[in-house]
Amino acid sequence: MTSVITKLLGLALLACLIAPVMSAGSLAIAPCPTASVAVYVALTGPCQIGSLEFSDFAYTNTYFPTLPGPPASAVTVTPSTNSADPGLDLSAAWNVSAGAGMDSALTYLVATISGAPTIDTAAFGMTEAIANPPVSVQVSETLCIGVAIGPGKCPAADEIFLTIPNTGSQQISTTFGPVSELTISDDIFIRSTGSGGNGTISHVTNNLPSPTPEPGTPLLGLTGLLVFGQMARVAHRRRQACKGIVPAR
């Protein structure tokens, strides 16, 4: 029986040694800051939120040259403070009136720090206020699942499109098979389609909620339960042996 406990303790020690190695990369990654998109575009390495890393930011506000969106320095990125719901909140004043419009596009990569396929859900939201119609709003997100690649280059089989209708503030989400990386591309467009139309998009949110647990977490938990369960059984049998109920082993 002692040899069994020794083996189980050895497994527990091995699991404890493996887990830090699996997440060692997180020690060298800085947390994602609350800063402008310009700061994110200038990053030379990834930043971290929870178990995920975010990198390779690219922003443009000149896809429609006559309808430029806010400059990168005027769009604030706020990381989620909930490690179980990592993501980014974009805030700016996408304002339009009297036939004007604004368009912006942001692309970035997301990957698990451990390299394990634990990303299986994406949520996309928007906050807007239409003061006077007619105003056209189109806020959409393209996910390139399992592929870290630039916009417009994602294989069709790996693309998922999320579009928020022009019906006010809301959030939509999608699920997919677990992956270790993906590309997120956001397009934010608002335009007054009449002389009296005016409105604002103030926030766009991107989240990757409820990631699948990292492999090291259940391994440690299961091993610990096995060790303590076996130790409890041995202690129980020894108490019974002392009382003459069963022979000790």
PDB file of C-alpha atoms in Angstrom:
ATOM      1  CA  MET A   1       0.000   0.000   0.000  1.00  0.00           C
ATOM      2  CA  THR A   2       2.859   2.360   0.793  1.00  0.00           C
ATOM      3  CA  SER A   3       4.217   1.887  -2.722  1.00  0.00           C
ATOM      4  CA  VAL A   4       0.840   2.843  -4.196  1.00  0.00           C
ATOM      5  CA  ILE A   5       0.794   6.078  -2.191  1.00  0.00           C
ATOM      6  CA  THR A   6       4.375   6.789  -3.238  1.00  0.00           C
ATOM      7  CA  LYS A   7       3.425   6.406  -6.902  1.00  0.00           C
ATOM      8  CA  LEU A   8       0.413   8.674  -6.520  1.00  0.00           C
ATOM      9  CA  LEU A   9       2.482  11.306  -4.757  1.00  0.00           C
ATOM     10  CA  GLY A  10       4.989  11.040  -7.587  1.00  0.00           C
ATOM     11  CA  LEU A  11       2.219  11.701 -10.115  1.00  0.00           C
ATOM     12  CA  ALA A  12       1.062  14.722  -8.120  1.00  0.00           C
ATOM     13  CA  LEU A  13       4.617  16.093  -8.062  1.00  0.00           C
ATOM     14  CA  LEU A  14       4.977  15.506 -11.803  1.00  0.00           C
ATOM     15  CA  ALA A  15       1.711  17.349 -12.473  1.00  0.00           C
ATOM     16  CA  CYS A  16       2.879  20.268 -10.345  1.00  0.00           C
ATOM     17  CA  LEU A  17       6.115  20.411 -12.335  1.00  0.00           C
ATOM     18  CA  ILE A  18       4.362  20.190 -15.715  1.00  0.00           C
ATOM     19  CA  ALA A  19       1.726  22.872 -15.053  1.00  0.00           C
ATOM     20  CA  PRO A  20       4.170  25.774 -14.608  1.00  0.00           C
ATOM     21  CA  VAL A  21       6.014  24.738 -17.758  1.00  0.00           C
ATOM     22  CA  MET A  22       2.752  24.737 -19.717  1.00  0.00           C
ATOM     23  CA  SER A  23       2.038  28.314 -18.674  1.00  0.00           C
ATOM     24  CA  ALA A  24       5.596  29.604 -18.391  1.00  0.00           C
ATOM     25  CA  GLY A  25       5.094  31.905 -21.355  1.00  0.00           C
ATOM     26  CA  SER A  26       2.632  33.994 -19.326  1.00  0.00           C
ATOM     27  CA  LEU A  27       5.465  35.203 -17.074  1.00  0.00           C
ATOM     28  CA  ALA A  28       7.072  37.083 -19.953  1.00  0.00           C
ATOM     29  CA  ILE A  29       3.903  38.655 -21.403  1.00  0.00           C
ATOM     30  CA  ALA A  30       2.771  42.088 -20.227  1.00  0.00           C
ATOM     31  CA  PRO A  31      -0.923  42.630 -19.462  1.00  0.00           C
ATOM     32  CA  CYS A  32      -2.931  44.422 -22.122  1.00  0.00           C
ATOM     33  CA  PRO A  33      -3.153  48.128 -21.174  1.00  0.00           C
ATOM     34  CA  THR A  34      -5.968  50.618 -21.284  1.00  0.00           C
ATOM     35  CA  ALA A  35      -4.619  52.728 -24.119  1.00  0.00           C
ATOM     36  CA  SER A  36      -5.354  54.032 -27.594  1.00  0.00           C
ATOM     37  CA  VAL A  37      -5.435  51.835 -30.674  1.00  0.00           C
ATOM     38  CA  ALA A  38      -2.293  53.716 -31.761  1.00  0.00           C
ATOM     39  CA  VAL A  39      -0.454  52.275 -28.744  1.00  0.00           C
ATOM     40  CA  TYR A  40      -1.696  48.771 -29.554  1.00  0.00           C
ATOM     41  CA  VAL A  41      -0.629  49.052 -33.194  1.00  0.00           C
ATOM     42  CA  ALA A  42       2.847  50.062 -32.016  1.00  0.00           C
ATOM     43  CA  LEU A  43       3.240  47.027 -29.704  1.00  0.00           C
ATOM     44  CA  THR A  44       6.249  44.880 -30.623  1.00  0.00           C
ATOM     45  CA  GLY A  45       4.949  41.787 -28.835  1.00  0.00           C
ATOM     46  CA  PRO A  46       1.720  40.273 -27.506  1.00  0.00           C
ATOM     47  CA  CYS A  47      -0.143  41.410 -24.405  1.00  0.00           C
ATOM     48  CA  GLN A  48      -2.127  39.173 -22.057  1.00  0.00           C
ATOM     49  CA  ILE A  49      -5.690  38.963 -20.744  1.00  0.00           C
ATOM     50  CA  GLY A  50      -6.380  35.869 -18.655  1.00  0.00           C
ATOM     51  CA  SER A  51      -5.126  32.794 -20.503  1.00  0.00           C
ATOM     52  CA  LEU A  52      -5.017  34.526 -23.890  1.00  0.00           C
ATOM     53  CA  GLU A  53      -2.517  36.724 -25.714  1.00  0.00           C
ATOM     54  CA  PHE A  54      -3.431  39.491 -28.162  1.00  0.00           C
ATOM     55  CA  SER A  55      -1.071  40.731 -30.878  1.00  0.00           C
ATOM     56  CA  ASP A  56      -0.509  42.059 -34.425  1.00  0.00           C
ATOM     57  CA  PHE A  57      -2.962  44.951 -34.231  1.00  0.00           C
ATOM     58  CA  ALA A  58      -3.736  46.819 -37.453  1.00  0.00           C
ATOM     59  CA  TYR A  59      -6.134  49.748 -37.834  1.00  0.00           C
ATOM     60  CA  THR A  60      -7.390  51.765 -40.767  1.00  0.00           C
ATOM     61  CA  ASN A  61      -9.925  54.581 -41.046  1.00  0.00           C
ATOM     62  CA  THR A  62      -9.465  55.300 -44.742  1.00  0.00           C
ATOM     63  CA  TYR A  63     -11.117  52.328 -46.477  1.00  0.00           C
ATOM     64  CA  PHE A  64     -13.715  54.863 -47.630  1.00  0.00           C
ATOM     65  CA  PRO A  65     -11.494  57.956 -48.053  1.00  0.00           C
ATOM     66  CA  THR A  66     -14.469  60.314 -48.044  1.00  0.00           C
ATOM     67  CA  LEU A  67     -15.869  58.777 -44.814  1.00  0.00           C
ATOM     68  CA  PRO A  68     -12.865  58.534 -42.477  1.00  0.00           C
ATOM     69  CA  GLY A  69     -13.357  57.198 -38.984  1.00  0.00           C
ATOM     70  CA  PRO A  70     -11.615  58.457 -35.830  1.00  0.00           C
ATOM     71  CA  PRO A  71      -7.792  58.324 -35.927  1.00  0.00           C
ATOM     72  CA  ALA A  72      -6.140  55.473 -34.048  1.00  0.00           C
ATOM     73  CA  SER A  73      -5.142  57.886 -31.288  1.00  0.00           C
ATOM     74  CA  ALA A  74      -8.833  58.702 -30.654  1.00  0.00           C
ATOM     75  CA  VAL A  75     -10.026  55.097 -30.180  1.00  0.00           C
ATOM     76  CA  THR A  76      -9.507  53.773 -26.643  1.00  0.00           C
ATOM     77  CA  VAL A  77      -8.969  50.061 -25.981  1.00  0.00           C
ATOM     78  CA  THR A  78     -10.013  48.793 -22.540  1.00  0.00           C
ATOM     79  CA  PRO A  79      -9.195  45.157 -21.684  1.00  0.00           C
ATOM     80  CA  SER A  80     -11.748  43.052 -19.824  1.00  0.00           C
ATOM     81  CA  THR A  81     -11.079  42.826 -16.086  1.00  0.00           C
ATOM     82  CA  ASN A  82     -12.710  39.387 -15.927  1.00  0.00           C
ATOM     83  CA  SER A  83     -10.139  36.682 -16.702  1.00  0.00           C
ATOM     84  CA  ALA A  84     -12.980  34.225 -17.427  1.00  0.00           C
ATOM     85  CA  ASP A  85     -14.331  36.558 -20.115  1.00  0.00           C
ATOM     86  CA  PRO A  86     -11.229  38.021 -21.807  1.00  0.00           C
ATOM     87  CA  GLY A  87     -11.663  40.587 -24.514  1.00  0.00           C
ATOM     88  CA  LEU A  88     -11.365  44.187 -25.622  1.00  0.00           C
ATOM     89  CA  ASP A  89     -13.745  47.147 -25.496  1.00  0.00           C
ATOM     90  CA  LEU A  90     -13.312  49.838 -28.165  1.00  0.00           C
ATOM     91  CA  SER A  91     -14.633  53.276 -27.325  1.00  0.00           C
ATOM     92  CA  ALA A  92     -14.666  56.369 -29.523  1.00  0.00           C
ATOM     93  CA  ALA A  93     -17.069  58.881 -31.009  1.00  0.00           C
ATOM     94  CA  TRP A  94     -18.181  57.560 -34.375  1.00  0.00           C
ATOM     95  CA  ASN A  95     -20.445  60.602 -34.884  1.00  0.00           C
ATOM     96  CA  VAL A  96     -22.385  61.448 -38.048  1.00  0.00           C
ATOM     97  CA  SER A  97     -24.812  64.145 -39.126  1.00  0.00           C
ATOM     98  CA  ALA A  98     -26.076  65.913 -42.254  1.00  0.00           C
ATOM     99  CA  GLY A  99     -25.148  63.217 -44.782  1.00  0.00           C
ATOM    100  CA  ALA A 100     -21.689  62.490 -43.338  1.00  0.00           C
ATOM    101  CA  GLY A 101     -20.290  59.091 -42.352  1.00  0.00           C
ATOM    102  CA  MET A 102     -17.455  57.278 -40.569  1.00  0.00           C
ATOM    103  CA  ASP A 103     -15.768  53.942 -41.167  1.00  0.00           C
ATOM    104  CA  SER A 104     -13.070  52.097 -39.180  1.00  0.00           C
ATOM    105  CA  ALA A 105     -11.506  48.644 -39.331  1.00  0.00           C
ATOM    106  CA  LEU A 106      -9.440  46.865 -36.657  1.00  0.00           C
ATOM    107  CA  THR A 107      -7.719  43.512 -37.001  1.00  0.00           C
ATOM    108  CA  TYR A 108      -5.731  41.516 -34.440  1.00  0.00           C
ATOM    109  CA  LEU A 109      -4.687  37.993 -33.514  1.00  0.00           C
ATOM    110  CA  VAL A 110      -5.673  36.003 -30.417  1.00  0.00           C
ATOM    111  CA  ALA A 111      -3.914  32.852 -29.190  1.00  0.00           C
ATOM    112  CA  THR A 112      -3.870  30.735 -26.063  1.00  0.00           C
ATOM    113  CA  ILE A 113      -0.688  31.204 -24.059  1.00  0.00           C
ATOM    114  CA  SER A 114      -0.383  27.472 -23.423  1.00  0.00           C
ATOM    115  CA  GLY A 115      -0.940  26.556 -27.069  1.00  0.00           C
ATOM    116  CA  ALA A 116      -3.892  24.373 -26.077  1.00  0.00           C
ATOM    117  CA  PRO A 117      -7.153  24.564 -28.123  1.00  0.00           C
ATOM    118  CA  THR A 118      -9.367  26.235 -25.520  1.00  0.00           C
ATOM    119  CA  ILE A 119     -11.078  29.029 -27.516  1.00  0.00           C
ATOM    120  CA  ASP A 120     -14.568  27.949 -28.561  1.00  0.00           C
ATOM    121  CA  THR A 121     -16.841  31.017 -28.192  1.00  0.00           C
ATOM    122  CA  ALA A 122     -16.788  34.606 -29.443  1.00  0.00           C
ATOM    123  CA  ALA A 123     -19.124  37.444 -28.469  1.00  0.00           C
ATOM    124  CA  PHE A 124     -19.506  40.759 -30.281  1.00  0.00           C
ATOM    125  CA  GLY A 125     -21.428  43.800 -29.066  1.00  0.00           C
ATOM    126  CA  MET A 126     -22.205  47.414 -29.884  1.00  0.00           C
ATOM    127  CA  THR A 127     -23.584  50.493 -28.160  1.00  0.00           C
ATOM    128  CA  GLU A 128     -25.103  53.140 -30.422  1.00  0.00           C
ATOM    129  CA  ALA A 129     -27.589  55.970 -30.200  1.00  0.00           C
ATOM    130  CA  ILE A 130     -29.539  57.226 -33.195  1.00  0.00           C
ATOM    131  CA  ALA A 131     -30.727  60.720 -32.298  1.00  0.00           C
ATOM    132  CA  ASN A 132     -32.581  61.286 -35.561  1.00  0.00           C
ATOM    133  CA  PRO A 133     -33.062  58.901 -38.489  1.00  0.00           C
ATOM    134  CA  PRO A 134     -32.310  58.133 -41.206  1.00  0.00           C
ATOM    135  CA  VAL A 135     -28.942  56.719 -40.179  1.00  0.00           C
ATOM    136  CA  SER A 136     -27.338  53.532 -41.523  1.00  0.00           C
ATOM    137  CA  VAL A 137     -25.249  51.455 -39.109  1.00  0.00           C
ATOM    138  CA  GLN A 138     -23.271  48.354 -39.986  1.00  0.00           C
ATOM    139  CA  VAL A 139     -21.018  46.828 -37.350  1.00  0.00           C
ATOM    140  CA  SER A 140     -19.623  43.440 -38.292  1.00  0.00           C
ATOM    141  CA  GLU A 141     -16.926  41.031 -37.202  1.00  0.00           C
ATOM    142  CA  THR A 142     -15.087  38.396 -39.192  1.00  0.00           C
ATOM    143  CA  LEU A 143     -13.485  35.507 -37.318  1.00  0.00           C
ATOM    144  CA  CYS A 144     -10.788  33.436 -38.980  1.00  0.00           C
ATOM    145  CA  ILE A 145     -10.995  30.291 -36.848  1.00  0.00           C
ATOM    146  CA  GLY A 146      -7.802  28.396 -36.113  1.00  0.00           C
ATOM    147  CA  VAL A 147      -5.753  30.615 -38.416  1.00  0.00           C
ATOM    148  CA  ALA A 148      -3.541  33.595 -37.601  1.00  0.00           C
ATOM    149  CA  ILE A 149      -3.643  35.537 -40.838  1.00  0.00           C
ATOM    150  CA  GLY A 150      -4.290  39.047 -42.165  1.00  0.00           C
ATOM    151  CA  PRO A 151      -7.695  40.417 -43.285  1.00  0.00           C
ATOM    152  CA  GLY A 152      -8.981  39.234 -46.638  1.00  0.00           C
ATOM    153  CA  LYS A 153      -6.723  36.179 -46.618  1.00  0.00           C
ATOM    154  CA  CYS A 154      -8.733  33.741 -44.502  1.00  0.00           C
ATOM    155  CA  PRO A 155      -9.757  30.446 -46.168  1.00  0.00           C
ATOM    156  CA  ALA A 156     -13.529  30.476 -46.701  1.00  0.00           C
ATOM    157  CA  ALA A 157     -13.943  27.272 -44.692  1.00  0.00           C
ATOM    158  CA  ASP A 158     -12.449  28.966 -41.614  1.00  0.00           C
ATOM    159  CA  GLU A 159     -14.518  32.177 -41.698  1.00  0.00           C
ATOM    160  CA  ILE A 160     -17.398  33.094 -39.402  1.00  0.00           C
ATOM    161  CA  PHE A 161     -19.269  36.386 -39.902  1.00  0.00           C
ATOM    162  CA  LEU A 162     -21.114  38.226 -37.126  1.00  0.00           C
ATOM    163  CA  THR A 163     -23.231  41.261 -38.029  1.00  0.00           C
ATOM    164  CA  ILE A 164     -25.218  43.436 -35.637  1.00  0.00           C
ATOM    165  CA  PRO A 165     -28.410  44.803 -37.266  1.00  0.00           C
ATOM    166  CA  ASN A 166     -29.228  48.486 -37.083  1.00  0.00           C
ATOM    167  CA  THR A 167     -31.487  48.018 -34.032  1.00  0.00           C
ATOM    168  CA  GLY A 168     -29.677  49.605 -31.099  1.00  0.00           C
ATOM    169  CA  SER A 169     -27.287  48.289 -28.469  1.00  0.00           C
ATOM    170  CA  GLN A 170     -26.953  44.529 -28.365  1.00  0.00           C
ATOM    171  CA  GLN A 171     -24.571  41.568 -28.335  1.00  0.00           C
ATOM    172  CA  ILE A 172     -24.414  38.431 -30.439  1.00  0.00           C
ATOM    173  CA  SER A 173     -22.213  35.354 -30.083  1.00  0.00           C
ATOM    174  CA  THR A 174     -21.147  32.188 -31.846  1.00  0.00           C
ATOM    175  CA  THR A 175     -19.544  28.883 -30.874  1.00  0.00           C
ATOM    176  CA  PHE A 176     -17.141  26.686 -32.822  1.00  0.00           C
ATOM    177  CA  GLY A 177     -14.785  23.765 -32.349  1.00  0.00           C
ATOM    178  CA  PRO A 178     -11.991  24.578 -29.855  1.00  0.00           C
ATOM    179  CA  VAL A 179      -8.929  26.230 -31.396  1.00  0.00           C
ATOM    180  CA  SER A 180      -5.682  27.683 -30.076  1.00  0.00           C
ATOM    181  CA  GLU A 181      -5.690  30.811 -32.261  1.00  0.00           C
ATOM    182  CA  LEU A 182      -7.877  33.000 -34.424  1.00  0.00           C
ATOM    183  CA  THR A 183      -7.939  36.340 -36.227  1.00  0.00           C
ATOM    184  CA  ILE A 184     -10.553  38.968 -35.363  1.00  0.00           C
ATOM    185  CA  SER A 185     -11.452  41.701 -37.864  1.00  0.00           C
ATOM    186  CA  ASP A 186     -13.979  44.403 -36.920  1.00  0.00           C
ATOM    187  CA  ASP A 187     -15.651  46.803 -39.333  1.00  0.00           C
ATOM    188  CA  ILE A 188     -17.442  49.802 -37.796  1.00  0.00           C
ATOM    189  CA  PHE A 189     -19.553  51.890 -40.191  1.00  0.00           C
ATOM    190  CA  ILE A 190     -22.138  54.620 -39.577  1.00  0.00           C
ATOM    191  CA  ARG A 191     -23.605  57.068 -42.098  1.00  0.00           C
ATOM    192  CA  SER A 192     -26.352  59.646 -42.140  1.00  0.00           C
ATOM    193  CA  THR A 193     -28.562  58.850 -45.118  1.00  0.00           C
ATOM    194  CA  GLY A 194     -30.631  62.023 -44.935  1.00  0.00           C
ATOM    195  CA  SER A 195     -30.153  65.721 -44.279  1.00  0.00           C
ATOM    196  CA  GLY A 196     -31.543  65.424 -40.745  1.00  0.00           C
ATOM    197  CA  GLY A 197     -30.003  62.098 -39.753  1.00  0.00           C
ATOM    198  CA  ASN A 198     -27.491  61.988 -36.903  1.00  0.00           C
ATOM    199  CA  GLY A 199     -26.233  59.404 -34.437  1.00  0.00           C
ATOM    200  CA  THR A 200     -23.234  57.909 -32.642  1.00  0.00           C
ATOM    201  CA  ILE A 201     -21.553  54.547 -32.096  1.00  0.00           C
ATOM    202  CA  SER A 202     -19.764  54.787 -28.745  1.00  0.00           C
ATOM    203  CA  HIS A 203     -18.587  51.235 -27.947  1.00  0.00           C
ATOM    204  CA  VAL A 204     -17.773  47.992 -29.724  1.00  0.00           C
ATOM    205  CA  THR A 205     -16.908  44.944 -27.601  1.00  0.00           C
ATOM    206  CA  ASN A 206     -15.054  41.752 -28.455  1.00  0.00           C
ATOM    207  CA  ASN A 207     -14.996  38.892 -25.933  1.00  0.00           C
ATOM    208  CA  LEU A 208     -13.994  35.237 -25.918  1.00  0.00           C
ATOM    209  CA  PRO A 209     -16.007  34.022 -22.907  1.00  0.00           C
ATOM    210  CA  SER A 210     -15.816  30.849 -20.845  1.00  0.00           C
ATOM    211  CA  PRO A 211     -12.687  29.296 -22.338  1.00  0.00           C
ATOM    212  CA  THR A 212     -12.286  25.552 -21.926  1.00  0.00           C
ATOM    213  CA  PRO A 213     -10.132  24.831 -18.819  1.00  0.00           C
ATOM    214  CA  GLU A 214      -6.409  24.575 -19.445  1.00  0.00           C
ATOM    215  CA  PRO A 215      -5.228  20.933 -19.526  1.00  0.00           C
ATOM    216  CA  GLY A 216      -3.033  21.393 -16.439  1.00  0.00           C
ATOM    217  CA  THR A 217      -5.948  22.442 -14.227  1.00  0.00           C
ATOM    218  CA  PRO A 218      -8.048  19.248 -14.339  1.00  0.00           C
ATOM    219  CA  LEU A 219      -4.882  17.137 -14.220  1.00  0.00           C
ATOM    220  CA  LEU A 220      -3.807  18.693 -10.935  1.00  0.00           C
ATOM    221  CA  GLY A 221      -7.302  18.476  -9.481  1.00  0.00           C
ATOM    222  CA  LEU A 222      -7.793  14.821 -10.402  1.00  0.00           C
ATOM    223  CA  THR A 223      -4.361  13.773  -9.169  1.00  0.00           C
ATOM    224  CA  GLY A 224      -4.889  15.567  -5.873  1.00  0.00           C
ATOM    225  CA  LEU A 225      -8.234  13.864  -5.334  1.00  0.00           C
ATOM    226  CA  LEU A 226      -6.728  10.454  -6.044  1.00  0.00           C
ATOM    227  CA  VAL A 227      -3.863  10.998  -3.589  1.00  0.00           C
ATOM    228  CA  PHE A 228      -5.999  12.284  -0.742  1.00  0.00           C
ATOM    229  CA  GLY A 229      -8.669   9.659  -1.366  1.00  0.00           C
ATOM    230  CA  GLN A 230      -6.114   6.850  -1.148  1.00  0.00           C
ATOM    231  CA  MET A 231      -4.551   8.316   1.999  1.00  0.00           C
ATOM    232  CA  ALA A 232      -7.982   8.541   3.628  1.00  0.00           C
ATOM    233  CA  ARG A 233      -8.695   4.874   2.831  1.00  0.00           C
ATOM    234  CA  VAL A 234      -5.363   3.779   4.312  1.00  0.00           C
ATOM    235  CA  ALA A 235      -5.992   5.783   7.497  1.00  0.00           C
ATOM    236  CA  HIS A 236      -9.474   4.300   7.803  1.00  0.00           C
ATOM    237  CA  ARG A 237      -8.195   0.726   7.466  1.00  0.00           C
ATOM    238  CA  ARG A 238      -5.533   1.357  10.087  1.00  0.00           C
ATOM    239  CA  ARG A 239      -8.130   2.646  12.539  1.00  0.00           C
ATOM    240  CA  GLN A 240     -10.211  -0.453  11.891  1.00  0.00           C
ATOM    241  CA  ALA A 241      -7.142  -2.668  12.402  1.00  0.00           C
ATOM    242  CA  CYS A 242      -6.474  -1.023  15.737  1.00  0.00           C
ATOM    243  CA  LYS A 243     -10.024  -1.943  16.780  1.00  0.00           C
ATOM    244  CA  GLY A 244      -9.571  -5.522  15.591  1.00  0.00           C
ATOM    245  CA  ILE A 245     -12.081  -5.204  12.745  1.00  0.00           C
ATOM    246  CA  VAL A 246      -9.762  -5.955   9.828  1.00  0.00           C
ATOM    247  CA  PRO A 247      -6.093  -6.900   9.585  1.00  0.00           C
ATOM    248  CA  ALA A 248      -3.730  -4.029   8.875  1.00  0.00           C
ATOM    249  CA  ARG A 249      -1.879  -3.952   5.518  1.00  0.00           C
TER     250      ARG A 249
END
